[in-house]
Amino acid sequence: MITAPLFLPPLSLYVHIPWCVRKCPYCDFNSHAAGDELPEEEYVQALIRELEIELPYTQDRQLTSIFLGGGTPSLFSAESIGRIIQAARRRIGFQDDIEITLEANPGTFEQEKFTGYRSVGVNRLSIGIQSFNELHLQKLGRIHSGENAIAAVAMARQAGFDNFNLDLMHGLPGQTEAEALADLQQAIDLAPSHISWYQLTIEPNTEFYRRPPELPEENILDNIQEEGQKLLQKNNYFQYEISAFCLDNKQSKHNKNYWQFGDYLGIGAGAHGKITLPDEQRIIRTTKTRFPADYLQRENSYTASCKNISKEELPLEFMMNALRLNDGVKREFFSERTGIQYCNIKNICDKLVGMSLLENNPDRICTTPKGHQFLNSVLELFSE
C-alpha cells in the first residue's frame, strides 16, 4: 500500500447528554430515563474536565461546529448549556461562522428555554418530531403531540432561530403511504431550513427488536421513499445526503464534517470521537465511558476505548462517509485524510465507473444516481 502525508482536517465537537424523559422503544442511542432529579451541575463539571483532557487533540485548531446531542439535551437549563459552550470557546476557540446545534424534543421545553438557548450561543436547533400523527407518536413512545410539535416550531422562530432541522421518520408501524406523505407535507409546511427524513430501522438492544412491530411492506416503503423525495424536491428542499434535505444551502456543517472524514472530539457518557495525528501518521477512534453513573465517577480519564484505524480499514471508513453525500468529496480529500494515495483504490473506482456506479470525474469521488441507490454494493468493493 502506497502511503501519503496526513493533513489535519477541520475539527468539530460532539457533546452527549444521555438523559431522556422516557426511553423510546426504537432508540438504540446511549440514552437513559432521567428519573426525579438530574445530576446536571455534576455532569457539566465532568464535561468541562473531560474537555480539558482532550485539548491536546485539538492541535491548535478552532472548532467549526458543536453538536449537543443525546438523549435530550433540552432537559438541561440554558445556563448549563451556556457553560459548556463557553468552556469550549475559552479552551479551544471558535471559527467566526461556527454552527452550534442543540437537539430538542417538543415535550421538553417552553418559550423561555428556547430564548435562553439562543442567548447563550446556540444558533441552530434539531427538533425531534418523528411524526405529527397522534397514533404513530404513541406507538413510537413519544411524549409530545402533533400540536406540541407545531408549537415547538413557532417557539423556535419566536426565540430567533431561523436555522433549524426537523427530524422525521417514515415506515412506522402500521403507517400507510398517505400518512407518511402527510407527515412530510406538514413538516414542509412549517418551512424549516433543514429536514432529516429517514426510514425507521429496527436496531438490536431496543424494545422494538425484542418485540418487533408490524412494519409496512417493502413496496409501500419504496413508494414512500420515491414520492417523498419528489415532494421535497417540488418544495425546493435540496437532497445533499441520503436522509438530509435543506433550503437555501442550509446544510448541516457538523454532519458534513463527519461525512467528509473530518475530525471531532466526543465528550460525555458514551460519546465517540475521531482524531487525526499527522506526526504519528495515524487516525484514532475514541469512545467514552457509557453509563452516566460510571462516567460521573471518573476524574482523570473518561475513555473506554481508543483504537487505531488500520490502513486496511481506512478506504472503507472514508467511503462509508463520503459517498453518503450526493456530490461526494474532492478527490484529494482521500489521500489528505487517510494518508493513502489514490492510486491504491484507482482500480476499484475505475471498475465502479465502468458499472455506472461512480461518476467519471477527475476532481471528485461521488456516486451516480444509480450508485447512490445501491450504495451498499458500492461499499462492498472497498471492503475486499
Tab-separated table of N, CA, C and O in Angstrom, residues 92-188:
chain	number	residue	atom	x	y	z
A	92	ILE	N	-10.697	26.171	23.470
A	92	ILE	CA	-10.350	25.760	22.109
A	92	ILE	C	-10.429	26.938	21.133
A	92	ILE	O	-9.523	27.164	20.340
A	93	GLY	N	-11.513	27.690	21.198
A	93	GLY	CA	-11.716	28.789	20.261
A	93	GLY	C	-12.662	28.395	19.136
A	93	GLY	O	-12.784	27.210	18.791
A	94	PHE	N	-13.344	29.395	18.602
A	94	PHE	CA	-14.357	29.167	17.572
A	94	PHE	C	-13.975	29.872	16.271
A	94	PHE	O	-13.453	30.997	16.295
A	95	GLN	N	-14.275	29.226	15.162
A	95	GLN	CA	-14.248	29.934	13.893
A	95	GLN	C	-15.406	30.933	13.869
A	95	GLN	O	-16.419	30.743	14.547
A	96	ASP	N	-15.252	31.991	13.080
A	96	ASP	CA	-16.245	33.069	13.084
A	96	ASP	C	-17.649	32.582	12.735
A	96	ASP	O	-18.640	33.099	13.246
A	97	ASP	N	-17.738	31.600	11.835
A	97	ASP	CA	-19.048	31.132	11.366
A	97	ASP	C	-19.443	29.803	12.012
A	97	ASP	O	-20.147	28.992	11.404
A	98	ILE	N	-19.023	29.582	13.258
A	98	ILE	CA	-19.308	28.305	13.921
A	98	ILE	C	-20.815	28.034	13.984
A	98	ILE	O	-21.622	28.940	14.186
A	99	GLU	N	-21.160	26.778	13.766
A	99	GLU	CA	-22.540	26.308	13.895
A	99	GLU	C	-22.649	25.551	15.217
A	99	GLU	O	-21.874	24.637	15.473
A	100	ILE	N	-23.604	25.960	16.066
A	100	ILE	CA	-23.806	25.311	17.365
A	100	ILE	C	-25.239	24.807	17.426
A	100	ILE	O	-26.190	25.589	17.510
A	101	THR	N	-25.394	23.482	17.351
A	101	THR	CA	-26.713	22.851	17.270
A	101	THR	C	-27.071	22.190	18.596
A	101	THR	O	-26.243	21.515	19.210
A	102	LEU	N	-28.312	22.358	18.989
A	102	LEU	CA	-28.851	21.682	20.174
A	102	LEU	C	-30.026	20.820	19.748
A	102	LEU	O	-30.943	21.300	19.078
A	103	GLU	N	-29.998	19.535	20.138
A	103	GLU	CA	-31.157	18.667	19.919
A	103	GLU	C	-32.223	18.969	20.967
A	103	GLU	O	-31.906	19.150	22.150
A	104	ALA	N	-33.472	19.037	20.535
A	104	ALA	CA	-34.579	19.324	21.457
A	104	ALA	C	-35.788	18.492	21.062
A	104	ALA	O	-36.007	18.220	19.874
A	105	ASN	N	-36.560	18.094	22.044
A	105	ASN	CA	-37.812	17.385	21.797
A	105	ASN	C	-38.984	18.275	22.181
A	105	ASN	O	-38.917	19.004	23.172
A	106	PRO	N	-40.076	18.241	21.406
A	106	PRO	CA	-41.210	19.138	21.674
A	106	PRO	C	-41.799	19.014	23.074
A	106	PRO	O	-42.389	19.963	23.576
A	107	GLY	N	-41.622	17.881	23.722
A	107	GLY	CA	-42.220	17.710	25.040
A	107	GLY	C	-41.350	18.160	26.190
A	107	GLY	O	-41.687	17.931	27.340
A	108	THR	N	-40.208	18.823	25.913
A	108	THR	CA	-39.266	19.103	26.988
A	108	THR	C	-38.824	20.561	27.057
A	108	THR	O	-37.769	20.861	27.614
A	109	PHE	N	-39.604	21.488	26.500
A	109	PHE	CA	-39.174	22.875	26.569
A	109	PHE	C	-40.373	23.805	26.558
A	109	PHE	O	-41.505	23.419	26.290
A	110	GLU	N	-40.082	25.043	26.833
A	110	GLU	CA	-41.070	26.100	26.711
A	110	GLU	C	-40.373	27.315	26.102
A	110	GLU	O	-39.164	27.314	25.890
A	111	GLN	N	-41.130	28.354	25.793
A	111	GLN	CA	-40.602	29.511	25.088
A	111	GLN	C	-39.379	30.111	25.791
A	111	GLN	O	-38.371	30.435	25.156
A	112	GLU	N	-39.457	30.248	27.093
A	112	GLU	CA	-38.366	30.871	27.842
A	112	GLU	C	-37.065	30.097	27.668
A	112	GLU	O	-35.981	30.675	27.554
A	113	LYS	N	-37.175	28.749	27.625
A	113	LYS	CA	-35.989	27.915	27.472
A	113	LYS	C	-35.345	28.143	26.106
A	113	LYS	O	-34.119	28.277	25.998
A	114	PHE	N	-36.155	28.186	25.063
A	114	PHE	CA	-35.622	28.400	23.713
A	114	PHE	C	-34.912	29.737	23.623
A	114	PHE	O	-33.827	29.846	23.051
A	115	THR	N	-35.525	30.764	24.178
A	115	THR	CA	-34.909	32.090	24.169
A	115	THR	C	-33.581	32.060	24.915
A	115	THR	O	-32.592	32.679	24.497
A	116	GLY	N	-33.545	31.305	26.018
A	116	GLY	CA	-32.314	31.162	26.783
A	116	GLY	C	-31.215	30.478	25.994
A	116	GLY	O	-30.048	30.916	26.022
A	117	TYR	N	-31.555	29.405	25.278
A	117	TYR	CA	-30.557	28.704	24.467
A	117	TYR	C	-29.967	29.644	23.410
A	117	TYR	O	-28.757	29.636	23.162
A	118	ARG	N	-30.826	30.429	22.799
A	118	ARG	CA	-30.361	31.373	21.773
A	118	ARG	C	-29.407	32.397	22.384
A	118	ARG	O	-28.387	32.755	21.776
A	119	SER	N	-29.700	32.838	23.586
A	119	SER	CA	-28.894	33.891	24.215
A	119	SER	C	-27.507	33.404	24.629
A	119	SER	O	-26.581	34.212	24.765
A	120	VAL	N	-27.340	32.081	24.840
A	120	VAL	CA	-26.029	31.580	25.281
A	120	VAL	C	-25.182	31.068	24.118
A	120	VAL	O	-24.090	30.531	24.338
A	121	GLY	N	-25.675	31.227	22.894
A	121	GLY	CA	-24.833	30.906	21.743
A	121	GLY	C	-25.320	29.815	20.819
A	121	GLY	O	-24.736	29.597	19.753
A	122	VAL	N	-26.371	29.091	21.197
A	122	VAL	CA	-26.923	28.095	20.271
A	122	VAL	C	-27.524	28.832	19.078
A	122	VAL	O	-28.332	29.747	19.250
A	123	ASN	N	-27.117	28.464	17.859
A	123	ASN	CA	-27.645	29.148	16.683
A	123	ASN	C	-28.357	28.218	15.701
A	123	ASN	O	-28.752	28.622	14.607
A	124	ARG	N	-28.531	26.955	16.115
A	124	ARG	CA	-29.272	26.001	15.284
A	124	ARG	C	-29.924	24.985	16.208
A	124	ARG	O	-29.328	24.562	17.205
A	125	LEU	N	-31.147	24.581	15.896
A	125	LEU	CA	-31.859	23.554	16.639
A	125	LEU	C	-32.101	22.346	15.745
A	125	LEU	O	-32.241	22.470	14.524
A	126	SER	N	-32.168	21.185	16.363
A	126	SER	CA	-32.634	19.981	15.686
A	126	SER	C	-33.775	19.419	16.530
A	126	SER	O	-33.543	18.920	17.635
A	127	ILE	N	-34.992	19.558	16.032
A	127	ILE	CA	-36.185	19.227	16.810
A	127	ILE	C	-36.680	17.835	16.426
A	127	ILE	O	-36.989	17.566	15.259
A	128	GLY	N	-36.758	16.947	17.425
A	128	GLY	CA	-37.138	15.555	17.176
A	128	GLY	C	-38.648	15.385	17.082
A	128	GLY	O	-39.307	15.085	18.080
A	129	ILE	N	-39.174	15.550	15.895
A	129	ILE	CA	-40.622	15.439	15.668
A	129	ILE	C	-41.036	13.970	15.512
A	129	ILE	O	-41.933	13.478	16.185
A	130	GLN	N	-40.387	13.283	14.583
A	130	GLN	CA	-40.615	11.878	14.201
A	130	GLN	C	-41.941	11.672	13.480
A	130	GLN	O	-42.002	10.976	12.481
A	131	SER	N	-43.040	12.253	13.989
A	131	SER	CA	-44.337	12.173	13.310
A	131	SER	C	-45.244	13.242	13.906
A	131	SER	O	-45.028	13.706	15.028
A	132	PHE	N	-46.257	13.635	13.120
A	132	PHE	CA	-47.285	14.548	13.623
A	132	PHE	C	-48.576	13.797	13.941
A	132	PHE	O	-49.525	14.373	14.443
A	133	ASN	N	-48.585	12.504	13.613
A	133	ASN	CA	-49.776	11.670	13.765
A	133	ASN	C	-49.850	11.133	15.195
A	133	ASN	O	-48.919	10.487	15.677
A	134	GLU	N	-50.976	11.393	15.887
A	134	GLU	CA	-51.081	11.037	17.307
A	134	GLU	C	-50.910	9.538	17.547
A	134	GLU	O	-50.227	9.121	18.490
A	135	LEU	N	-51.517	8.714	16.689
A	135	LEU	CA	-51.423	7.266	16.861
A	135	LEU	C	-49.983	6.791	16.703
A	135	LEU	O	-49.485	5.979	17.492
A	136	HIS	N	-49.308	7.315	15.685
A	136	HIS	CA	-47.926	6.890	15.445
A	136	HIS	C	-46.986	7.395	16.539
A	136	HIS	O	-46.037	6.702	16.926
A	137	LEU	N	-47.247	8.582	17.045
A	137	LEU	CA	-46.446	9.091	18.160
A	137	LEU	C	-46.574	8.181	19.381
A	137	LEU	O	-45.593	7.909	20.079
A	138	GLN	N	-47.793	7.711	19.634
A	138	GLN	CA	-48.000	6.803	20.767
A	138	GLN	C	-47.237	5.497	20.559
A	138	GLN	O	-46.600	4.979	21.482
A	139	LYS	N	-47.307	4.958	19.338
A	139	LYS	CA	-46.609	3.706	19.050
A	139	LYS	C	-45.094	3.859	19.195
A	139	LYS	O	-44.386	2.916	19.558
A	140	LEU	N	-44.587	5.058	18.896
A	140	LEU	CA	-43.154	5.327	18.999
A	140	LEU	C	-42.727	5.670	20.427
A	140	LEU	O	-41.541	5.854	20.693
A	141	GLY	N	-43.694	5.795	21.332
A	141	GLY	CA	-43.371	6.111	22.719
A	141	GLY	C	-42.999	7.560	22.938
A	141	GLY	O	-42.378	7.896	23.952
A	142	ARG	N	-43.403	8.444	22.011
A	142	ARG	CA	-43.052	9.857	22.153
A	142	ARG	C	-43.946	10.524	23.194
A	142	ARG	O	-45.106	10.133	23.376
A	143	ILE	N	-43.416	11.543	23.869
A	143	ILE	CA	-44.178	12.194	24.938
A	143	ILE	C	-44.872	13.464	24.459
A	143	ILE	O	-45.557	14.126	25.227
A	144	HIS	N	-44.713	13.816	23.159
A	144	HIS	CA	-45.353	15.023	22.653
A	144	HIS	C	-46.493	14.671	21.703
A	144	HIS	O	-46.609	13.531	21.239
A	145	SER	N	-47.320	15.649	21.419
A	145	SER	CA	-48.411	15.504	20.451
A	145	SER	C	-48.030	16.228	19.159
A	145	SER	O	-47.033	16.957	19.107
A	146	GLY	N	-48.860	16.029	18.139
A	146	GLY	CA	-48.652	16.758	16.894
A	146	GLY	C	-48.746	18.262	17.103
A	146	GLY	O	-47.972	19.039	16.525
A	147	GLU	N	-49.684	18.680	17.960
A	147	GLU	CA	-49.826	20.108	18.259
A	147	GLU	C	-48.587	20.649	18.970
A	147	GLU	O	-48.149	21.775	18.705
A	148	ASN	N	-48.030	19.844	19.885
A	148	ASN	CA	-46.784	20.244	20.553
A	148	ASN	C	-45.676	20.481	19.540
A	148	ASN	O	-44.883	21.431	19.668
A	149	ALA	N	-45.617	19.602	18.537
A	149	ALA	CA	-44.559	19.711	17.531
A	149	ALA	C	-44.695	20.998	16.725
A	149	ALA	O	-43.706	21.698	16.471
A	150	ILE	N	-45.909	21.304	16.315
A	150	ILE	CA	-46.151	22.531	15.551
A	150	ILE	C	-45.850	23.758	16.411
A	150	ILE	O	-45.226	24.729	15.957
A	151	ALA	N	-46.240	23.693	17.683
A	151	ALA	CA	-45.972	24.802	18.603
A	151	ALA	C	-44.472	24.985	18.813
A	151	ALA	O	-43.993	26.124	18.961
A	152	ALA	N	-43.721	23.891	18.813
A	152	ALA	CA	-42.270	23.977	19.016
A	152	ALA	C	-41.608	24.790	17.922
A	152	ALA	O	-40.680	25.568	18.178
A	153	VAL	N	-42.084	24.610	16.706
A	153	VAL	CA	-41.513	25.366	15.588
A	153	VAL	C	-41.797	26.859	15.758
A	153	VAL	O	-40.914	27.701	15.544
A	154	ALA	N	-43.027	27.184	16.150
A	154	ALA	CA	-43.370	28.594	16.384
A	154	ALA	C	-42.505	29.189	17.494
A	154	ALA	O	-42.020	30.324	17.391
A	155	MET	N	-42.286	28.409	18.568
A	155	MET	CA	-41.438	28.880	19.663
A	155	MET	C	-40.007	29.118	19.195
A	155	MET	O	-39.359	30.082	19.605
A	156	ALA	N	-39.502	28.203	18.357
A	156	ALA	CA	-38.134	28.348	17.855
A	156	ALA	C	-37.987	29.654	17.089
A	156	ALA	O	-37.017	30.400	17.273
A	157	ARG	N	-38.961	29.937	16.234
A	157	ARG	CA	-38.898	31.179	15.451
A	157	ARG	C	-39.009	32.408	16.358
A	157	ARG	O	-38.287	33.388	16.180
A	158	GLN	N	-39.908	32.360	17.315
A	158	GLN	CA	-40.077	33.495	18.227
A	158	GLN	C	-38.808	33.744	19.042
A	158	GLN	O	-38.519	34.877	19.432
A	159	ALA	N	-38.043	32.679	19.298
A	159	ALA	CA	-36.801	32.819	20.052
A	159	ALA	C	-35.644	33.304	19.182
A	159	ALA	O	-34.544	33.531	19.685
A	160	GLY	N	-35.889	33.443	17.873
A	160	GLY	CA	-34.866	33.984	16.982
A	160	GLY	C	-34.125	32.963	16.148
A	160	GLY	O	-33.135	33.292	15.487
A	161	PHE	N	-34.594	31.706	16.147
A	161	PHE	CA	-33.930	30.681	15.343
A	161	PHE	C	-34.489	30.687	13.922
A	161	PHE	O	-35.663	30.369	13.701
A	162	ASP	N	-33.636	31.047	12.961
A	162	ASP	CA	-34.034	30.967	11.564
A	162	ASP	C	-33.384	29.772	10.871
A	162	ASP	O	-33.577	29.539	9.686
A	163	ASN	N	-32.591	29.022	11.618
A	163	ASN	CA	-31.921	27.846	11.084
A	163	ASN	C	-32.206	26.679	12.022
A	163	ASN	O	-31.667	26.624	13.134
A	164	PHE	N	-33.091	25.774	11.598
A	164	PHE	CA	-33.397	24.616	12.434
A	164	PHE	C	-33.796	23.428	11.578
A	164	PHE	O	-34.289	23.571	10.453
A	165	ASN	N	-33.538	22.251	12.135
A	165	ASN	CA	-33.846	20.988	11.478
A	165	ASN	C	-35.053	20.343	12.136
A	165	ASN	O	-35.230	20.417	13.354
A	166	LEU	N	-35.883	19.706	11.326
A	166	LEU	CA	-36.939	18.841	11.835
A	166	LEU	C	-36.559	17.400	11.519
A	166	LEU	O	-36.252	17.060	10.379
A	167	ASP	N	-36.565	16.569	12.547
A	167	ASP	CA	-36.235	15.152	12.429
A	167	ASP	C	-37.533	14.382	12.238
A	167	ASP	O	-38.427	14.445	13.094
A	168	LEU	N	-37.641	13.632	11.145
A	168	LEU	CA	-38.894	12.958	10.804
A	168	LEU	C	-38.597	11.550	10.308
A	168	LEU	O	-37.688	11.353	9.503
A	169	MET	N	-39.378	10.573	10.780
A	169	MET	CA	-39.210	9.191	10.335
A	169	MET	C	-40.400	8.751	9.493
A	169	MET	O	-41.500	9.276	9.620
A	170	HIS	N	-40.150	7.774	8.648
A	170	HIS	CA	-41.247	7.134	7.900
A	170	HIS	C	-41.065	5.621	7.950
A	170	HIS	O	-40.075	5.121	8.470
A	171	GLY	N	-42.056	4.899	7.425
A	171	GLY	CA	-42.042	3.445	7.544
A	171	GLY	C	-42.359	3.002	8.961
A	171	GLY	O	-41.827	2.012	9.466
A	172	LEU	N	-43.260	3.740	9.615
A	172	LEU	CA	-43.600	3.478	11.017
A	172	LEU	C	-44.592	2.327	11.132
A	172	LEU	O	-45.271	1.981	10.152
A	173	PRO	N	-44.699	1.711	12.298
A	173	PRO	CA	-45.648	0.595	12.467
A	173	PRO	C	-47.062	0.995	12.049
A	173	PRO	O	-47.622	1.967	12.561
A	174	GLY	N	-47.616	0.245	11.088
A	174	GLY	CA	-48.983	0.489	10.634
A	174	GLY	C	-49.157	1.720	9.770
A	174	GLY	O	-50.295	2.063	9.416
A	175	GLN	N	-48.082	2.370	9.374
A	175	GLN	CA	-48.193	3.616	8.608
A	175	GLN	C	-48.488	3.339	7.139
A	175	GLN	O	-47.866	2.484	6.511
A	176	THR	N	-49.464	4.074	6.595
A	176	THR	CA	-49.759	3.980	5.170
A	176	THR	C	-48.908	4.986	4.405
A	176	THR	O	-48.310	5.906	4.992
A	177	GLU	N	-48.881	4.824	3.098
A	177	GLU	CA	-48.155	5.780	2.258
A	177	GLU	C	-48.733	7.183	2.425
A	177	GLU	O	-47.997	8.166	2.554
A	178	ALA	N	-50.061	7.273	2.440
A	178	ALA	CA	-50.719	8.582	2.576
A	178	ALA	C	-50.357	9.243	3.898
A	178	ALA	O	-50.111	10.460	3.959
A	179	GLU	N	-50.291	8.456	4.968
A	179	GLU	CA	-49.961	9.014	6.280
A	179	GLU	C	-48.509	9.505	6.317
A	179	GLU	O	-48.212	10.562	6.885
A	180	ALA	N	-47.609	8.729	5.712
A	180	ALA	CA	-46.197	9.130	5.690
A	180	ALA	C	-46.013	10.433	4.920
A	180	ALA	O	-45.275	11.334	5.351
A	181	LEU	N	-46.692	10.549	3.782
A	181	LEU	CA	-46.554	11.762	2.967
A	181	LEU	C	-47.254	12.951	3.617
A	181	LEU	O	-46.822	14.097	3.459
A	182	ALA	N	-48.331	12.681	4.374
A	182	ALA	CA	-48.995	13.765	5.112
A	182	ALA	C	-48.062	14.320	6.196
A	182	ALA	O	-47.992	15.536	6.418
A	183	ASP	N	-47.342	13.424	6.885
A	183	ASP	CA	-46.342	13.861	7.857
A	183	ASP	C	-45.303	14.761	7.200
A	183	ASP	O	-44.947	15.825	7.720
A	184	LEU	N	-44.800	14.302	6.057
A	184	LEU	CA	-43.762	15.055	5.361
A	184	LEU	C	-44.286	16.402	4.885
A	184	LEU	O	-43.595	17.425	5.002
A	185	GLN	N	-45.514	16.428	4.374
A	185	GLN	CA	-46.099	17.691	3.918
A	185	GLN	C	-46.269	18.663	5.079
A	185	GLN	O	-46.022	19.862	4.937
A	186	GLN	N	-46.664	18.141	6.245
A	186	GLN	CA	-46.798	19.004	7.414
A	186	GLN	C	-45.448	19.615	7.787
A	186	GLN	O	-45.358	20.806	8.113
A	187	ALA	N	-44.398	18.808	7.730
A	187	ALA	CA	-43.059	19.331	8.019
A	187	ALA	C	-42.667	20.407	7.008
A	187	ALA	O	-42.145	21.466	7.382
A	188	ILE	N	-42.925	20.167	5.743
A	188	ILE	CA	-42.601	21.145	4.696
A	188	ILE	C	-43.376	22.438	4.910
A	188	ILE	O	-42.837	23.545	4.761
